Amino acid sequence: MNIALGFIEANLDKPLSLHAVASACHFSEFHFHRLFSALMGETLNDYIGRRRLERAINRLAYRREQSITEIVHELGFSSSANFAKAVKAFSGYSPSAIREPDEEHKSKIGKLLSKYGKAFSPADLYPACTRSALTGKSITRDITMNSKEVEIRQLEAQQVCVLATTQGYEQQGIFDTWDQLIAWASAQGIAPAQQARYAFCYDNPAVTPIEKCRYEAAVVIDPSVEVKAPFRTSTLPAGKYAVLRVKGNDEQLNNARLALYAEWFPGSGFEPDNFPLLERYHNDVREDGFVDLEIHIKLKSLS
């Protein structure tokens, strides 16, 4: 299934058939379709359609230097009219309303709400200071991204043991997943204080329903360590990363994530690579009452 999801993410800008996805992970079409629906809670076509439109909404918000027409072509939609119709049917808002959130923009009930129960507002895609600039409303505190806070690091590849949560970004599900992984790593002789802990955060909860968000807990391991199901091995790829350390509450963490995409990237000379956002944990929020982590976003230079 992880092979299938990776194949889909890498090919969202192309037509994706059941045959192509099933072949990529060496399943028969009949068995794969049933397995996918059972594990993911939605059909393959629904999943692909949702992911394609979630990516479109994120591009509208965070690649503001691109015109809507450029995004249409980049994501493989047949026309700007079809793109606008699909985005509005899915989210309840037009592409221009997502890019320029305003209370005067009227929404309709989109598929995000009617099918997935996700209440969506374009303003939630932006940190508070950006919302203020876009809507003309003042805010009580300035949280504008300071570019000096972001460090560019060249990281070496690392092997990790991964365990995915089955409850999306639901907090208790994440805690339970970490408890299992920390116990496993301790049994392998990696003391809790020595564990380098990362999370693969695949989705933006401002647009993706919380239970549909993909989250994987990961601990760095030596390649010689044997890993068995339900755990699996993966790799933190070598490359250049934007790194931002955040200490505070959940709201401050969320604003930091959004500000990286909405404020830092446009003038950085980089764009996000096709790799999920990583979080490197330095504490346990359950013990300390606050988060202390580094956000890592893999980079590629603007072409």
Coordinates of N, CA, C and O in Angstrom, one line a residue, residues 102-273:
D102 N -11.6 36.5 1.4 CA -12.3 37.7 1.8 C -13.7 37.3 2.2 O -14.3 36.4 1.7
E103 N -14.2 37.9 3.3 CA -15.5 37.6 3.8 C -16.6 37.8 2.8 O -17.7 37.2 2.9
E104 N -16.3 38.6 1.7 CA -17.3 38.8 0.7 C -17.5 37.7 -0.3 O -18.5 37.6 -1.0
H105 N -16.5 36.8 -0.3 CA -16.6 35.6 -1.1 C -17.6 34.6 -0.5 O -17.5 34.3 0.6
K106 N -18.5 34.3 -1.3 CA -19.6 33.4 -0.8 C -19.2 31.9 -1.2 O -18.8 31.7 -2.4
S107 N -19.4 31.0 -0.3 CA -19.0 29.6 -0.6 C -20.3 28.8 -0.7 O -21.4 29.3 -0.4
K108 N -20.2 27.7 -1.3 CA -21.2 26.7 -1.3 C -20.8 25.4 -0.7 O -19.6 25.3 -0.3
I109 N -21.6 24.5 -0.4 CA -21.2 23.3 0.3 C -20.5 22.4 -0.7 O -21.1 22.0 -1.8
G110 N -19.2 22.2 -0.5 CA -18.4 21.4 -1.4 C -18.3 19.9 -0.9 O -18.8 19.6 0.2
K111 N -17.6 19.2 -1.7 CA -17.4 17.7 -1.3 C -16.7 17.5 0.0 O -16.9 16.6 0.7
L112 N -15.7 18.5 0.3 CA -15.0 18.4 1.5 C -15.9 18.3 2.7 O -15.7 17.5 3.7
L113 N -17.0 19.1 2.7 CA -17.9 19.1 3.8 C -19.0 18.0 3.7 O -19.2 17.3 4.6
S114 N -19.6 17.9 2.5 CA -20.7 16.9 2.3 C -20.2 15.5 2.4 O -20.9 14.6 3.0
K115 N -19.0 15.1 1.9 CA -18.6 13.8 1.9 C -17.6 13.4 3.1 O -17.7 12.4 3.7
Y116 N -16.7 14.4 3.4 CA -15.7 14.1 4.4 C -16.0 14.9 5.7 O -15.2 14.6 6.7
G117 N -17.0 15.7 5.8 CA -17.3 16.4 7.0 C -16.2 17.4 7.4 O -16.1 17.8 8.6
K118 N -15.4 17.9 6.5 CA -14.4 18.8 6.7 C -14.8 20.3 6.5 O -15.1 20.6 5.3
A119 N -15.0 21.1 7.5 CA -15.3 22.5 7.3 C -14.1 23.2 6.9 O -13.1 23.3 7.6
F120 N -14.1 23.8 5.6 CA -13.0 24.4 5.0 C -13.2 25.9 4.9 O -14.2 26.3 4.5
S121 N -12.1 26.6 5.2 CA -12.1 28.1 5.0 C -10.7 28.4 4.4 O -9.7 28.1 5.0
P122 N -10.7 29.1 3.3 CA -9.4 29.5 2.7 C -8.5 30.2 3.7 O -7.2 30.1 3.6
A123 N -9.0 31.0 4.6 CA -8.2 31.8 5.5 C -7.3 30.9 6.4 O -6.2 31.2 6.8
D124 N -7.8 29.6 6.6 CA -7.1 28.7 7.5 C -5.8 28.2 6.8 O -4.9 27.6 7.5
L125 N -5.6 28.5 5.5 CA -4.4 28.1 4.8 C -3.2 29.0 5.1 O -2.1 28.7 4.8
Y126 N -3.5 30.1 5.7 CA -2.5 31.2 5.9 C -2.2 31.4 7.4 O -3.1 31.4 8.2
P127 N -1.0 31.8 7.8 CA -0.7 32.2 9.1 C -1.4 33.6 9.4 O -1.8 34.3 8.5
A128 N -1.5 33.9 10.7 CA -2.3 35.1 11.0 C -1.8 36.4 10.4 O -2.7 37.2 9.9
C129 N -0.5 36.6 10.3 CA -0.1 37.9 9.7 C -0.4 37.9 8.2 O -0.7 39.0 7.7
T130 N -0.3 36.8 7.5 CA -0.7 36.8 6.1 C -2.2 37.0 5.9 O -2.6 37.7 5.0
R131 N -3.0 36.4 6.8 CA -4.4 36.6 6.7 C -4.7 38.1 6.9 O -5.6 38.6 6.2
S132 N -4.0 38.7 7.8 CA -4.2 40.2 8.0 C -3.9 41.0 6.7 O -4.7 41.9 6.3
A133 N -2.8 40.6 6.1 CA -2.4 41.4 4.8 C -3.4 41.1 3.7 O -3.7 42.0 2.9
L134 N -4.0 39.9 3.6 CA -4.9 39.6 2.5 C -6.3 40.1 2.7 O -7.0 40.5 1.8
T135 N -6.7 40.2 4.0 CA -8.1 40.6 4.3 C -8.2 42.0 4.8 O -9.3 42.6 4.8
G136 N -7.0 42.6 5.1 CA -7.1 44.0 5.6 C -7.4 44.1 7.1 O -7.6 45.2 7.6
K137 N -7.6 43.0 7.8 CA -7.9 43.0 9.2 C -6.7 43.0 10.0 O -5.7 42.3 9.7
S138 N -6.7 43.7 11.1 CA -5.6 43.8 12.0 C -5.6 42.6 12.9 O -6.6 41.9 13.1
I139 N -4.4 42.2 13.5 CA -4.2 41.1 14.4 C -3.6 41.6 15.7 O -3.0 42.7 15.7
T140 N -3.7 40.9 16.7 CA -3.2 41.3 18.0 C -1.7 41.1 18.2 O -1.2 41.8 19.1
R141 N -1.1 40.3 17.4 CA 0.3 40.1 17.6 C 1.0 39.7 16.3 O 0.4 39.1 15.4
D142 N 2.2 40.1 16.1 CA 2.9 40.0 14.9 C 3.7 38.7 14.9 O 4.6 38.5 15.7
I143 N 3.4 37.8 14.0 CA 4.1 36.5 13.9 C 4.7 36.3 12.6 O 4.9 35.2 12.1
T144 N 5.1 37.4 11.9 CA 5.7 37.3 10.6 C 6.9 36.5 10.6 O 7.8 36.6 11.5
M145 N 7.1 35.7 9.6 CA 8.3 34.8 9.5 C 9.5 35.6 9.4 O 9.6 36.4 8.4
N146 N 10.5 35.4 10.2 CA 11.8 36.0 10.1 C 12.7 35.1 9.4 O 13.0 34.0 9.9
S147 N 13.1 35.5 8.2 CA 13.9 34.6 7.4 C 15.2 34.1 8.1 O 15.8 33.1 7.7
K148 N 15.8 34.9 9.0 CA 17.0 34.6 9.7 C 16.8 33.4 10.6 O 17.7 32.8 11.1
E149 N 15.5 33.1 11.0 CA 15.3 32.0 11.8 C 15.4 30.7 11.1 O 15.5 29.6 11.7
V150 N 15.3 30.7 9.8 CA 15.3 29.5 9.0 C 16.8 29.1 8.6 O 17.5 30.0 8.0
E151 N 17.2 27.9 8.9 CA 18.5 27.5 8.6 C 18.5 26.5 7.4 O 17.6 25.7 7.3
I152 N 19.4 26.7 6.5 CA 19.5 25.7 5.4 C 20.6 24.7 5.7 O 21.8 25.1 6.0
R153 N 20.2 23.4 5.8 CA 21.1 22.4 6.2 C 21.3 21.3 5.1 O 20.3 21.0 4.4
Q154 N 22.5 20.9 4.9 CA 22.7 19.7 4.0 C 22.8 18.5 4.9 O 23.7 18.4 5.8
L155 N 21.9 17.6 4.7 CA 21.8 16.4 5.6 C 22.2 15.1 4.8 O 21.9 15.0 3.6
E156 N 22.8 14.2 5.5 CA 23.1 12.9 5.0 C 21.9 12.0 5.1 O 21.0 12.2 5.9
A157 N 21.9 10.9 4.2 CA 20.8 10.0 4.3 C 20.8 9.2 5.6 O 21.9 8.9 6.1
Q158 N 19.7 8.9 6.1 CA 19.6 8.1 7.3 C 18.5 7.0 7.2 O 17.4 7.3 6.6
Q159 N 18.7 5.8 7.7 CA 17.7 4.8 7.6 C 16.9 4.9 8.9 O 17.4 5.2 10.0
V160 N 15.6 4.7 8.8 CA 14.7 4.8 9.9 C 13.7 3.6 9.9 O 13.4 3.0 8.9
C161 N 13.2 3.3 11.1 CA 12.1 2.4 11.3 C 10.9 3.3 11.5 O 10.8 4.2 12.2
V162 N 9.8 2.9 10.8 CA 8.6 3.7 10.6 C 7.4 2.9 11.1 O 7.3 1.7 10.9
L163 N 6.5 3.6 11.8 CA 5.2 3.1 12.1 C 4.1 4.1 11.8 O 4.2 5.3 12.3
A164 N 3.1 3.8 11.0 CA 2.1 4.7 10.6 C 1.0 4.7 11.6 O 0.6 3.6 12.1
T165 N 0.4 5.9 11.9 CA -0.8 5.9 12.7 C -2.0 5.5 11.9 O -2.0 5.8 10.6
T166 N -3.0 4.9 12.5 CA -4.2 4.6 11.8 C -5.3 5.6 12.0 O -6.4 5.4 11.5
Q167 N -5.0 6.7 12.7 CA -6.1 7.7 13.0 C -5.7 9.1 12.5 O -6.2 10.1 13.0
G168 N -4.9 9.2 11.4 CA -4.6 10.4 10.8 C -3.8 11.3 11.8 O -2.9 10.8 12.5
Y169 N -4.2 12.6 11.9 CA -3.5 13.5 12.9 C -4.3 13.6 14.2 O -4.0 14.5 15.0
E170 N -5.2 12.7 14.5 CA -5.8 12.6 15.8 C -4.7 12.5 16.9 O -3.9 11.6 16.8
Q171 N -4.7 13.3 17.9 CA -3.7 13.4 18.9 C -3.4 12.1 19.6 O -2.3 11.6 19.7
Q172 N -4.5 11.4 20.1 CA -4.3 10.2 20.8 C -3.7 9.1 20.0 O -2.9 8.3 20.4
G173 N -4.2 9.0 18.7 CA -3.6 8.1 17.8 C -2.1 8.3 17.6 O -1.3 7.3 17.5
I174 N -1.7 9.5 17.5 CA -0.3 9.8 17.3 C 0.5 9.4 18.6 O 1.6 8.8 18.5
F175 N 0.0 9.7 19.8 CA 0.6 9.3 21.0 C 0.8 7.8 21.1 O 1.8 7.3 21.5
D176 N -0.3 7.1 20.8 CA -0.2 5.6 20.8 C 0.8 5.1 19.9 O 1.5 4.1 20.2
T177 N 0.9 5.7 18.7 CA 1.9 5.2 17.7 C 3.3 5.4 18.2 O 4.2 4.5 18.1
W178 N 3.5 6.6 18.8 CA 4.9 6.8 19.3 C 5.2 5.9 20.5 O 6.4 5.4 20.6
D179 N 4.2 5.6 21.3 CA 4.5 4.7 22.4 C 5.0 3.3 21.9 O 5.9 2.7 22.5
Q180 N 4.3 2.9 20.9 CA 4.7 1.6 20.3 C 6.1 1.6 19.7 O 6.9 0.7 19.9
L181 N 6.4 2.7 19.0 CA 7.7 2.8 18.3 C 8.8 3.0 19.3 O 9.9 2.4 19.2
I182 N 8.6 3.8 20.3 CA 9.6 4.0 21.4 C 9.9 2.7 22.1 O 11.1 2.4 22.4
A183 N 8.9 2.0 22.4 CA 9.1 0.7 23.1 C 9.8 -0.3 22.2 O 10.7 -1.0 22.7
W184 N 9.5 -0.3 20.9 CA 10.2 -1.2 19.9 C 11.7 -0.8 19.9 O 12.6 -1.7 20.0
A185 N 12.0 0.5 19.7 CA 13.4 1.0 19.7 C 14.1 0.6 20.9 O 15.3 0.2 20.9
S186 N 13.5 0.8 22.1 CA 14.1 0.5 23.4 C 14.5 -1.0 23.4 O 15.6 -1.4 23.9
A187 N 13.6 -1.9 22.9 CA 13.9 -3.3 22.9 C 15.0 -3.7 21.9 O 15.6 -4.7 22.1
Q188 N 15.3 -2.8 21.0 CA 16.5 -3.0 20.1 C 17.8 -2.5 20.7 O 18.8 -2.5 20.0
G189 N 17.7 -1.9 21.9 CA 18.9 -1.4 22.5 C 19.1 0.1 22.3 O 20.2 0.6 22.7
I190 N 18.2 0.8 21.8 CA 18.3 2.2 21.6 C 17.5 2.9 22.7 O 16.3 2.9 22.7
A191 N 18.3 3.4 23.7 CA 17.6 4.0 24.9 C 16.8 5.2 24.5 O 17.1 5.9 23.5
P192 N 15.7 5.4 25.1 CA 14.8 6.6 24.8 C 15.5 7.9 24.6 O 15.3 8.7 23.7
A193 N 16.5 8.2 25.5 CA 17.2 9.5 25.4 C 18.1 9.5 24.2 O 18.5 10.6 23.8
Q194 N 18.4 8.4 23.6 CA 19.3 8.4 22.4 C 18.6 8.2 21.1 O 19.2 8.2 20.1
Q195 N 17.3 8.2 21.2 CA 16.5 8.0 20.0 C 16.3 9.3 19.2 O 15.8 10.3 19.7
A196 N 16.7 9.3 17.9 CA 16.5 10.4 17.0 C 15.1 10.2 16.4 O 14.9 9.3 15.6
R197 N 14.1 11.0 16.8 CA 12.7 10.8 16.4 C 12.3 11.8 15.4 O 12.4 13.1 15.6
Y198 N 11.7 11.3 14.3 CA 11.2 12.2 13.3 C 9.7 11.8 13.0 O 9.3 10.6 13.3
A199 N 9.0 12.7 12.4 CA 7.6 12.3 11.9 C 7.5 12.7 10.4 O 8.0 13.8 10.1
F200 N 7.0 11.9 9.6 CA 6.6 12.2 8.2 C 5.2 12.7 8.3 O 4.3 12.0 8.6
C201 N 5.0 14.0 7.9 CA 3.7 14.6 7.9 C 3.3 14.9 6.5 O 3.8 15.9 5.9
Y202 N 2.4 14.1 5.9 CA 2.2 14.2 4.5 C 1.2 15.2 4.1 O 1.2 15.6 2.9
D203 N 0.3 15.6 5.0 CA -0.9 16.4 4.6 C -1.0 17.7 5.4 O -0.5 17.8 6.5
N204 N -1.7 18.7 4.8 CA -2.0 19.9 5.4 C -3.5 19.8 6.0 O -4.4 19.8 5.3
P205 N -3.6 19.8 7.3 CA -4.9 19.7 7.9 C -5.9 20.8 7.7 O -7.0 20.7 8.0
A206 N -5.3 21.9 7.1 CA -6.2 23.0 6.8 C -7.2 22.7 5.6 O -8.2 23.2 5.5
V207 N -6.7 21.7 4.8 CA -7.5 21.3 3.7 C -7.8 19.8 3.7 O -8.9 19.4 3.2
T208 N -7.0 18.9 4.3 CA -7.2 17.5 4.3 C -8.0 17.1 5.6 O -7.5 17.6 6.7
P209 N -9.0 16.3 5.6 CA -9.7 15.9 6.8 C -8.7 15.2 7.7 O -7.9 14.5 7.3
I210 N -8.8 15.6 9.0 CA -7.8 15.1 10.0 C -7.6 13.6 10.0 O -6.5 13.1 10.0
E211 N -8.7 12.8 9.9 CA -8.6 11.4 9.9 C -8.0 10.8 8.6 O -7.6 9.7 8.5
K212 N -7.9 11.7 7.5 CA -7.4 11.2 6.3 C -5.9 11.6 6.1 O -5.2 11.2 5.2
C213 N -5.4 12.5 7.0 CA -4.0 12.9 7.0 C -3.1 11.7 7.3 O -3.4 10.9 8.2
R214 N -2.0 11.7 6.6 CA -1.0 10.6 6.8 C 0.1 11.0 7.7 O 0.7 12.0 7.4
Y215 N 0.3 10.3 8.7 CA 1.4 10.6 9.7 C 2.1 9.3 10.0 O 1.5 8.3 10.3
E216 N 3.5 9.4 10.0 CA 4.3 8.2 10.3 C 5.4 8.6 11.3 O 6.1 9.6 11.1
A217 N 5.4 7.9 12.4 CA 6.5 8.1 13.4 C 7.7 7.3 12.9 O 7.6 6.2 12.4
A218 N 8.9 7.9 13.1 CA 10.1 7.3 12.7 C 11.3 7.5 13.7 O 11.4 8.5 14.3
V219 N 12.1 6.4 13.8 CA 13.3 6.5 14.7 C 14.5 6.1 13.8 O 14.4 5.1 13.1
V220 N 15.6 6.8 13.9 CA 16.8 6.5 13.1 C 17.4 5.2 13.7 O 17.5 5.0 14.9
I221 N 17.7 4.3 12.8 CA 18.3 3.0 13.2 C 19.5 2.7 12.3 O 19.8 3.3 11.3
D222 N 20.3 1.8 12.8 CA 21.5 1.3 12.1 C 20.9 0.3 11.0 O 19.9 -0.4 11.3
P223 N 21.5 0.3 9.8 CA 21.0 -0.6 8.7 C 21.0 -2.1 9.1 O 20.3 -2.9 8.5
S224 N 21.7 -2.4 10.1 CA 21.8 -3.9 10.5 C 20.6 -4.3 11.4 O 20.4 -5.5 11.6
V225 N 19.8 -3.4 11.9 CA 18.7 -3.7 12.7 C 17.6 -4.4 11.9 O 17.2 -3.9 10.8
E226 N 17.1 -5.5 12.4 CA 16.0 -6.2 11.7 C 14.7 -5.6 12.1 O 14.4 -5.3 13.2
V227 N 13.9 -5.3 11.0 CA 12.6 -4.7 11.2 C 11.5 -5.6 10.6 O 11.6 -6.0 9.5
K228 N 10.5 -5.9 11.4 CA 9.4 -6.7 11.0 C 8.1 -6.0 11.2 O 7.9 -5.0 12.0
A229 N 7.0 -6.4 10.5 CA 5.7 -5.8 10.5 C 5.2 -5.9 11.9 O 5.5 -6.8 12.7
P230 N 4.5 -4.8 12.4 CA 3.9 -3.7 11.6 C 4.8 -2.6 11.3 O 4.4 -1.6 10.7
F231 N 6.1 -2.7 11.7 CA 7.1 -1.7 11.5 C 7.7 -1.9 10.1 O 7.6 -3.0 9.5
R232 N 8.2 -0.9 9.5 CA 8.9 -1.0 8.2 C 10.1 -0.1 8.2 O 10.2 0.9 9.0
T233 N 11.0 -0.3 7.2 CA 12.1 0.6 7.1 C 11.8 1.7 6.0 O 11.1 1.4 5.1
S234 N 12.4 2.8 6.2 CA 12.4 3.9 5.2 C 13.6 4.7 5.2 O 14.5 4.3 6.0
T235 N 13.7 5.7 4.4 CA 15.0 6.5 4.4 C 14.6 8.0 4.4 O 13.7 8.5 3.8
L236 N 15.4 8.7 5.3 CA 15.4 10.1 5.2 C 16.4 10.5 4.2 O 17.6 10.3 4.4
P237 N 16.0 11.0 3.0 CA 17.0 11.2 1.9 C 18.0 12.3 2.2 O 17.7 13.3 2.8
A238 N 19.2 12.1 1.6 CA 20.2 13.2 1.7 C 19.7 14.3 0.8 O 18.9 14.2 -0.1
G239 N 20.1 15.5 1.2 CA 19.8 16.7 0.5 C 19.8 17.9 1.3 O 20.2 17.9 2.5
K240 N 19.3 19.0 0.7 CA 19.3 20.3 1.4 C 17.9 20.5 2.0 O 16.9 20.3 1.3
Y241 N 17.8 21.0 3.2 CA 16.6 21.1 3.9 C 16.5 22.5 4.5 O 17.5 23.1 5.0
A242 N 15.3 23.1 4.5 CA 15.0 24.3 5.3 C 14.6 23.8 6.7 O 13.7 22.9 6.8
V243 N 15.2 24.4 7.7 CA 15.0 23.9 9.1 C 14.6 25.1 10.0 O 15.3 26.1 10.0
L244 N 13.5 24.9 10.7 CA 13.1 25.9 11.6 C 12.7 25.3 13.0 O 11.9 24.4 13.0
R245 N 13.4 25.8 14.0 CA 13.1 25.2 15.4 C 11.9 26.0 16.0 O 11.9 27.3 15.9
V246 N 11.0 25.3 16.6 CA 9.8 25.9 17.1 C 9.6 25.4 18.6 O 9.7 24.2 18.8
K247 N 9.4 26.3 19.5 CA 9.0 26.0 20.9 C 7.8 26.7 21.2 O 7.7 27.9 21.0
G248 N 6.8 26.0 21.7 CA 5.5 26.7 22.1 C 4.4 25.7 22.1 O 4.5 24.5 22.3
N249 N 3.2 26.3 21.9 CA 2.0 25.5 21.9 C 1.6 25.1 20.4 O 2.3 25.4 19.5
D250 N 0.5 24.3 20.3 CA 0.1 23.8 19.0 C -0.2 24.9 18.0 O 0.0 24.8 16.8
E251 N -0.8 26.0 18.5 CA -1.2 27.1 17.6 C 0.1 27.8 17.1 O 0.2 28.1 15.9
Q252 N 1.1 27.9 17.9 CA 2.4 28.5 17.4 C 3.1 27.6 16.4 O 3.6 28.0 15.4
L253 N 3.0 26.3 16.7 CA 3.6 25.3 15.7 C 2.8 25.4 14.4 O 3.5 25.4 13.3
N254 N 1.5 25.4 14.4 CA 0.8 25.5 13.2 C 1.1 26.7 12.4 O 1.2 26.7 11.2
N255 N 1.1 27.9 13.1 CA 1.5 29.1 12.4 C 2.9 29.1 11.8 O 3.1 29.6 10.7
A256 N 3.8 28.4 12.5 CA 5.2 28.3 11.9 C 5.2 27.5 10.7 O 5.8 27.8 9.7
R257 N 4.4 26.4 10.6 CA 4.4 25.5 9.4 C 3.8 26.4 8.3 O 4.3 26.4 7.2
L258 N 2.7 27.0 8.5 CA 2.0 27.8 7.5 C 2.9 29.0 7.0 O 3.0 29.3 5.8
A259 N 3.6 29.6 7.9 CA 4.4 30.8 7.6 C 5.6 30.3 6.7 O 6.0 31.1 5.8
L260 N 6.2 29.2 6.9 CA 7.2 28.7 6.1 C 6.8 28.6 4.6 O 7.5 29.1 3.7
Y261 N 5.6 28.1 4.4 CA 5.1 27.9 3.0 C 4.6 29.3 2.4 O 4.9 29.6 1.3
A262 N 3.9 30.0 3.3 CA 3.2 31.2 2.7 C 4.2 32.4 2.7 O 4.0 33.3 1.8
E263 N 5.2 32.5 3.6 CA 6.0 33.7 3.7 C 7.5 33.5 3.4 O 8.1 34.3 2.7
W264 N 8.0 32.4 3.8 CA 9.5 32.2 3.6 C 9.8 31.7 2.2 O 10.7 32.3 1.5
F265 N 9.1 30.7 1.7 CA 9.4 30.1 0.4 C 9.4 31.1 -0.8 O 10.3 31.1 -1.6
P266 N 8.4 32.1 -0.8 CA 8.3 32.9 -2.0 C 9.6 33.7 -2.3 O 9.9 34.0 -3.5
G267 N 10.3 34.1 -1.3 CA 11.5 34.9 -1.5 C 12.8 34.1 -1.3 O 13.9 34.7 -1.2
S268 N 12.7 32.8 -1.1 CA 13.9 32.0 -0.7 C 14.8 31.6 -1.8 O 15.9 31.2 -1.5
G269 N 14.3 31.5 -3.0 CA 15.0 30.9 -4.1 C 14.9 29.4 -4.2 O 15.6 28.8 -5.0
F270 N 14.0 28.9 -3.3 CA 13.8 27.4 -3.3 C 12.3 27.2 -3.5 O 11.5 28.1 -3.3
E271 N 12.0 25.9 -3.7 CA 10.6 25.4 -3.6 C 10.7 24.1 -2.9 O 11.7 23.4 -2.9
P272 N 9.6 23.6 -2.3 CA 9.6 22.3 -1.6 C 9.8 21.2 -2.6 O 9.2 21.2 -3.7
D273 N 10.6 20.3 -2.2 CA 10.8 19.0 -3.0 C 9.6 18.1 -2.8 O 8.8 18.4 -1.9

